[in-house]
Coordinates of C-alpha atoms in Angstrom, one line a residue:
M80 CA 0.0 0.1 0.0
R81 CA 1.5 3.5 -0.9
L82 CA 2.5 5.5 2.0
I83 CA 0.3 8.7 2.2
L84 CA 2.1 11.4 4.6
A85 CA -0.4 13.6 6.5
S86 CA 0.3 17.3 5.5
T87 CA 1.0 18.0 9.0
A88 CA 4.1 15.8 8.7
L89 CA 5.6 18.2 6.2
L90 CA 5.6 21.3 8.1
A91 CA 9.4 21.7 7.9
L92 CA 10.1 21.8 4.4
A93 CA 13.5 23.3 4.7
A94 CA 14.7 23.5 1.3
C95 CA 11.8 24.5 -0.7
G96 CA 9.2 27.5 -1.2
A97 CA 8.7 30.9 -2.1
P98 CA 10.0 33.8 -3.1
D99 CA 12.1 32.1 -5.9
P100 CA 16.0 33.2 -6.0
E101 CA 17.3 34.4 -8.7
A102 CA 14.0 34.6 -10.7
S103 CA 13.7 36.8 -13.8
P104 CA 10.8 39.0 -14.0
E105 CA 8.2 38.0 -16.5
A106 CA 5.1 39.9 -17.8
S107 CA 1.6 38.8 -16.6
G108 CA 0.4 36.9 -19.8
R109 CA -2.5 38.6 -19.7
K110 CA -4.3 40.4 -23.0
A111 CA -7.7 41.9 -23.6
A112 CA -10.3 40.4 -25.4
T113 CA -10.5 40.6 -29.2
A114 CA -13.5 40.0 -31.3
S115 CA -12.1 37.0 -32.8
P116 CA -9.9 34.0 -31.6
I117 CA -6.1 33.8 -32.5
F118 CA -6.7 30.2 -33.8
T119 CA -9.9 28.2 -34.5
A120 CA -9.6 24.5 -33.3
E121 CA -9.5 23.5 -36.8
E122 CA -6.4 25.7 -37.6
I123 CA -4.7 24.1 -34.7
D124 CA -5.6 20.6 -35.6
R125 CA -4.3 20.3 -38.9
A126 CA -1.4 22.7 -38.2
M127 CA 2.4 21.9 -38.1
P128 CA 5.1 23.7 -36.3
A129 CA 6.6 26.6 -38.3
A130 CA 10.4 26.3 -39.7
G131 CA 12.7 28.0 -37.0
T132 CA 10.3 27.3 -34.1
Q133 CA 13.1 25.1 -32.3
Q134 CA 15.0 26.8 -29.5
P135 CA 18.7 26.3 -29.8
A136 CA 19.9 23.5 -27.5
G137 CA 21.7 24.6 -24.4
S138 CA 19.5 28.1 -24.3
S139 CA 18.2 28.9 -21.0
A140 CA 16.3 31.9 -22.0
A141 CA 12.7 32.0 -21.2
A142 CA 10.1 32.2 -23.8
P143 CA 8.4 35.2 -24.6
D144 CA 4.6 35.5 -24.0
L145 CA 1.5 37.1 -25.6
A146 CA 1.8 40.1 -23.7
A147 CA 5.6 40.9 -25.0
G148 CA 4.3 40.7 -28.1
A149 CA 5.1 37.3 -29.4
R150 CA 2.7 35.5 -31.4
P151 CA 2.2 31.5 -30.6
D152 CA 2.2 29.2 -33.5
P153 CA -0.7 27.0 -34.0
G154 CA 1.7 24.0 -34.8
L155 CA 3.4 24.5 -31.8
V156 CA 0.2 24.3 -29.8
R157 CA -0.6 21.0 -31.5
L158 CA 2.9 19.5 -30.8
Q159 CA 2.8 20.7 -27.2
I160 CA -0.6 18.9 -26.7
L161 CA 0.6 16.0 -28.2
L162 CA 3.8 15.9 -26.1
D163 CA 1.5 16.4 -23.0
R164 CA -0.7 13.4 -23.9
S165 CA 2.3 11.3 -24.4
R166 CA 3.7 11.5 -21.1
F167 CA 6.5 13.7 -22.3
S168 CA 5.6 17.2 -20.9
P169 CA 6.5 20.6 -22.3
G170 CA 5.4 22.0 -19.2
V171 CA 2.6 24.9 -19.7
I172 CA 1.3 24.9 -23.3
D173 CA 1.7 28.3 -24.6
G174 CA 2.7 27.8 -28.4
L175 CA 6.0 29.7 -28.0
Q176 CA 9.2 27.9 -28.5
G177 CA 11.3 27.2 -25.7
E178 CA 13.7 24.8 -24.2
N179 CA 11.2 22.6 -22.2
T180 CA 9.5 21.9 -25.4
R181 CA 12.8 21.2 -27.3
Q182 CA 13.7 18.9 -24.4
A183 CA 10.6 17.0 -24.5
V184 CA 10.8 16.6 -28.1
A185 CA 14.7 15.1 -27.8
A186 CA 13.1 12.6 -24.9
F187 CA 10.5 11.3 -26.8
R188 CA 12.5 10.8 -29.9
E189 CA 15.1 9.1 -28.0
A190 CA 12.4 6.9 -26.1
G191 CA 11.0 5.8 -29.9
G192 CA 14.5 5.2 -31.2
L193 CA 14.9 8.5 -33.2
E194 CA 17.8 10.7 -33.1
G195 CA 18.1 14.3 -32.1
D196 CA 15.6 17.0 -31.3
A197 CA 14.0 17.7 -34.8
I198 CA 10.3 18.6 -35.1
D199 CA 9.8 16.8 -38.4
D200 CA 7.1 14.6 -40.1
A201 CA 8.4 11.5 -38.3
L202 CA 8.0 13.0 -35.1
M203 CA 4.7 14.2 -35.5
Q204 CA 3.6 10.8 -37.2
R205 CA 4.9 8.9 -33.7
L206 CA 2.9 11.6 -31.8
V207 CA -0.3 11.1 -33.6
A208 CA 0.2 7.5 -33.9
A209 CA 0.5 7.4 -30.1
D210 CA -2.9 9.3 -29.3
S211 CA -5.0 10.1 -32.7
R212 CA -7.7 12.3 -31.0
A213 CA -7.8 16.1 -31.9
A214 CA -5.7 18.2 -30.4
M215 CA -8.3 20.5 -29.3
T216 CA -11.8 20.0 -27.6
T217 CA -14.8 22.0 -26.2
Y218 CA -15.7 22.8 -22.5
V219 CA -18.8 24.0 -20.7
I220 CA -18.0 26.3 -17.9
T221 CA -20.2 25.1 -14.9
E222 CA -21.0 26.5 -11.6
Q223 CA -18.6 24.5 -9.9
D224 CA -15.8 26.3 -11.9
L225 CA -17.2 29.5 -10.5
A226 CA -17.7 28.3 -6.8
G227 CA -15.1 30.1 -4.7
P228 CA -13.6 31.1 -2.4
F229 CA -10.7 32.4 -4.3
S230 CA -7.8 34.1 -3.2
P231 CA -5.4 37.1 -4.4
P232 CA -2.3 36.3 -6.5
P233 CA 0.5 34.9 -4.1
S234 CA 3.0 37.4 -3.2
D235 CA 6.4 37.0 -1.7
D236 CA 4.7 37.8 1.6
L237 CA 4.1 34.6 3.5
A238 CA 2.3 35.8 6.1
A239 CA -0.4 37.4 3.5
Q240 CA -0.6 34.1 1.8
A241 CA -1.2 32.4 5.2
R242 CA -4.0 34.8 6.0
Q243 CA -5.6 35.3 2.6
G244 CA -5.1 31.4 1.3
V245 CA -3.5 30.0 -1.6
R246 CA -6.4 29.0 -3.6
Y247 CA -7.2 29.7 -7.4
T248 CA -7.2 33.5 -8.1
G249 CA -10.8 32.9 -10.1
P250 CA -12.0 30.5 -12.7
R251 CA -9.8 31.4 -15.4
E252 CA -6.8 30.5 -13.5
R253 CA -8.6 27.4 -12.3
L254 CA -9.8 26.0 -16.0
A255 CA -6.1 27.1 -17.4
E256 CA -4.5 24.7 -15.1
R257 CA -7.2 22.1 -15.6
F258 CA -6.2 22.3 -19.5
H259 CA -2.5 22.7 -19.0
I260 CA -2.2 26.1 -20.8
T261 CA -1.4 29.5 -19.9
E262 CA -4.2 32.0 -19.1
A263 CA -3.0 34.2 -22.0
L264 CA -3.3 31.8 -24.5
L265 CA -6.9 30.6 -23.0
Q266 CA -8.2 34.0 -23.4
A267 CA -6.8 34.5 -26.9
L268 CA -8.3 31.4 -27.6
N269 CA -11.6 32.3 -26.2
P270 CA -11.8 36.2 -26.6
D271 CA -15.4 36.8 -26.1
V272 CA -15.9 34.4 -23.1
D273 CA -16.7 35.7 -19.9
F274 CA -15.1 33.3 -17.6
R275 CA -17.4 34.4 -14.5
R276 CA -20.7 33.0 -16.4
A277 CA -21.4 29.4 -16.3
G278 CA -22.7 27.9 -19.6
Q279 CA -20.2 30.0 -21.6
R280 CA -18.6 27.3 -24.4
L281 CA -14.3 27.1 -24.4
V282 CA -12.0 25.9 -26.8
V283 CA -9.4 24.1 -24.7
P284 CA -6.6 21.5 -25.4
A285 CA -7.8 18.0 -25.4
V286 CA -5.4 16.8 -22.5
G287 CA -5.6 13.6 -20.5
A288 CA -2.6 11.2 -20.9
P289 CA -2.9 7.8 -19.6
E290 CA -1.8 7.1 -16.0
L291 CA 1.7 6.1 -15.6
P292 CA 2.8 2.7 -15.1
E293 CA 4.4 2.3 -11.8
V294 CA 7.7 3.9 -11.7
A295 CA 10.7 2.2 -10.5
R296 CA 13.3 5.0 -10.6
I297 CA 13.6 8.5 -11.3
V298 CA 16.5 10.8 -12.5
V299 CA 16.6 14.2 -11.8
D300 CA 19.3 16.0 -14.0
K301 CA 20.4 19.4 -12.7
E302 CA 22.1 20.7 -15.6
E303 CA 19.4 19.6 -18.1
R304 CA 16.6 21.1 -15.6
A305 CA 14.6 17.8 -16.1
L306 CA 13.3 14.8 -14.6
R307 CA 12.8 11.2 -16.1
A308 CA 10.8 8.3 -14.8
F309 CA 11.5 4.7 -15.8
D310 CA 9.7 1.7 -15.3
A311 CA 10.9 -1.8 -13.8
A312 CA 12.0 -2.8 -17.4
D313 CA 14.2 0.6 -17.3
R314 CA 12.0 1.9 -20.2
L315 CA 11.7 5.7 -19.9
V316 CA 8.0 6.4 -19.3
A317 CA 7.8 10.0 -18.7
F318 CA 9.6 13.1 -18.8
Y319 CA 9.0 16.6 -17.1
P320 CA 11.0 19.8 -17.0
A321 CA 11.9 21.0 -13.6
T322 CA 13.0 23.8 -11.3
I323 CA 16.0 22.3 -9.5
G324 CA 17.7 23.9 -6.8
S325 CA 19.7 27.1 -6.9
A326 CA 23.6 28.3 -6.7
S327 CA 23.0 29.2 -3.1
N328 CA 20.5 26.2 -2.3
P329 CA 21.7 23.4 -4.5
A330 CA 19.7 20.5 -5.0
P331 CA 21.0 17.1 -3.3
S332 CA 23.4 15.1 -5.1
G333 CA 23.8 11.2 -5.2
T334 CA 21.0 8.7 -4.5
L335 CA 18.1 9.3 -2.4
R336 CA 14.5 7.2 -1.8
V337 CA 10.8 8.2 -2.0
N338 CA 9.5 8.3 1.6
G339 CA 5.7 8.7 0.4
V340 CA 3.1 11.1 -1.1
A341 CA 1.2 14.0 0.5
P342 CA -1.5 15.3 -1.5
D343 CA -2.6 19.0 -0.7
P344 CA 0.5 19.5 1.6
D345 CA 0.7 22.6 3.9
Y346 CA 3.9 24.5 3.8
T347 CA 5.8 25.9 6.6
F348 CA 8.2 28.9 6.9
D349 CA 10.4 28.0 10.2
P350 CA 13.3 30.5 10.5
D351 CA 15.3 27.9 12.6
E352 CA 15.5 25.5 9.9
L353 CA 15.4 27.6 6.7
S354 CA 18.8 29.1 5.1
Y355 CA 16.7 32.1 3.1
G356 CA 14.1 34.7 4.2
S357 CA 14.7 37.4 6.7
G358 CA 11.5 36.6 8.8
D359 CA 11.7 35.2 12.5
E360 CA 8.5 33.9 12.8
T361 CA 7.3 30.6 12.1
I362 CA 4.5 30.8 9.2
V363 CA 2.2 28.2 8.0
V364 CA 0.9 28.5 4.7
P365 CA -2.2 26.1 4.2
A366 CA -2.8 23.8 1.3
G367 CA -4.0 25.0 -2.1
P368 CA -2.9 25.0 -5.7
N369 CA -1.0 28.3 -5.2
N370 CA 0.9 27.3 -2.2
P371 CA 4.7 27.4 -2.4
V372 CA 5.0 23.5 -2.9
G373 CA 1.8 23.3 -5.2
S374 CA -0.9 20.8 -4.9
V375 CA 1.3 17.5 -4.2
W376 CA 4.3 16.6 -2.2
I377 CA 6.6 13.6 -2.8
D378 CA 8.9 13.1 0.2
L379 CA 12.6 12.3 0.0
S380 CA 14.9 10.5 2.5
R381 CA 16.8 13.6 3.1
D382 CA 14.9 15.8 5.4
G383 CA 13.1 18.9 3.9
Y384 CA 13.6 17.7 0.3
G385 CA 11.1 16.7 -2.0
I386 CA 9.8 16.8 -5.6
H387 CA 6.6 18.8 -5.8
G388 CA 4.0 21.1 -7.5
S389 CA 4.1 24.8 -8.3
P390 CA 1.9 28.1 -8.1
D391 CA 3.3 29.3 -11.3
P392 CA 3.9 26.8 -14.1
A393 CA 5.2 29.1 -16.5
K394 CA 8.4 29.5 -14.6
I395 CA 9.3 25.8 -14.6
A396 CA 12.8 25.2 -15.4
K397 CA 13.2 29.0 -16.1
T398 CA 14.2 30.3 -12.5
A399 CA 15.7 28.6 -9.3
S400 CA 14.4 26.7 -6.1
H401 CA 15.5 26.5 -2.7
G402 CA 16.8 22.8 -3.4
C403 CA 13.8 20.9 -4.0
V404 CA 12.7 19.5 -7.4
R405 CA 9.7 21.4 -8.8
L406 CA 7.5 20.6 -11.5
T407 CA 3.9 21.5 -12.5
N408 CA 0.9 20.7 -10.3
W409 CA -0.2 18.3 -13.1
D410 CA 3.1 16.8 -13.8
A411 CA 3.9 16.2 -10.0
E412 CA 0.3 14.8 -9.6
Q413 CA 0.9 12.3 -12.3
L414 CA 4.3 11.4 -11.1
A415 CA 3.0 11.1 -7.7
A416 CA 0.0 8.8 -8.5
A417 CA 3.0 6.2 -10.0
V418 CA 5.6 6.1 -7.1
K419 CA 5.5 4.2 -3.8
P420 CA 8.0 4.1 -1.0
G421 CA 11.5 3.0 -1.8
V422 CA 11.6 4.5 -5.3
E423 CA 15.1 5.3 -6.3
V424 CA 15.6 9.2 -7.0
R425 CA 19.1 9.6 -8.4
F426 CA 20.5 13.4 -8.9
V427 CA 23.1 14.0 -11.9

């Protein structure tokens, strides 16, 4: 039976949490509504990534967003959805070039016996063969989607987070996370939708990958900023971009083990245990998707270290952490459902 750790057992996550060190400022990714969608579902479903959309290998620059004036590519939207469904995650779906997508392509090609990181016909054919569903689908906003309470956007002030909560900021953020897409692109695909009204019909990515097989070992690559999961036959079954430590708070080295999984964890800032922050009071931030450690915690065999979710999926592998391994909430949840106590986690 999988060990489930109570969230109260995680009140001293000594190496993780907010604020992000060495983080580059990013635009909010919001854009005012326009009269027509940036792309239709049909345009995305038949698109191929445009030439020159690949990020050069080794580049760590964060991809631009809609607010910065970059226009997503419909073929990249489709590619990212297909990768997401294959369990070779590009992180958040934004339709923009970036290192996370390039590395997911390379990992998928490697697992399928293809060389390199090219986005070509052979790659797209393999992805479509793995899941032939259309890339886009429709969704109708429900009363449950609108149901609060909601919280203000999380800030660096942990005491404010503890007081105000770390729930979704509103229905649009909740729906964007459900469909693994940025709020900016979700709005651009649905410019006339009022996300505060039930019954509104959305065009959204058709995400929903099959469950992972039982994971036998995990490799965390600090230089690549990625996590790979392998099954008992040593087959690569999942790839996730990851934020992994920083120069001042590095991730562990060597081999650790999974202790267990805690869904919906609290986060505690304890000044006696942490090497960052200037506060002198212990602060407990309640559970919630915008908690500093996200929606799930995979506890590792070194005190205070784990693999966990994130309140900001767009920053995965583009900033730094306080030593832990940070994934998007949906990637962390997928991995958490496939691990058991004792699974090897090797840091390289």
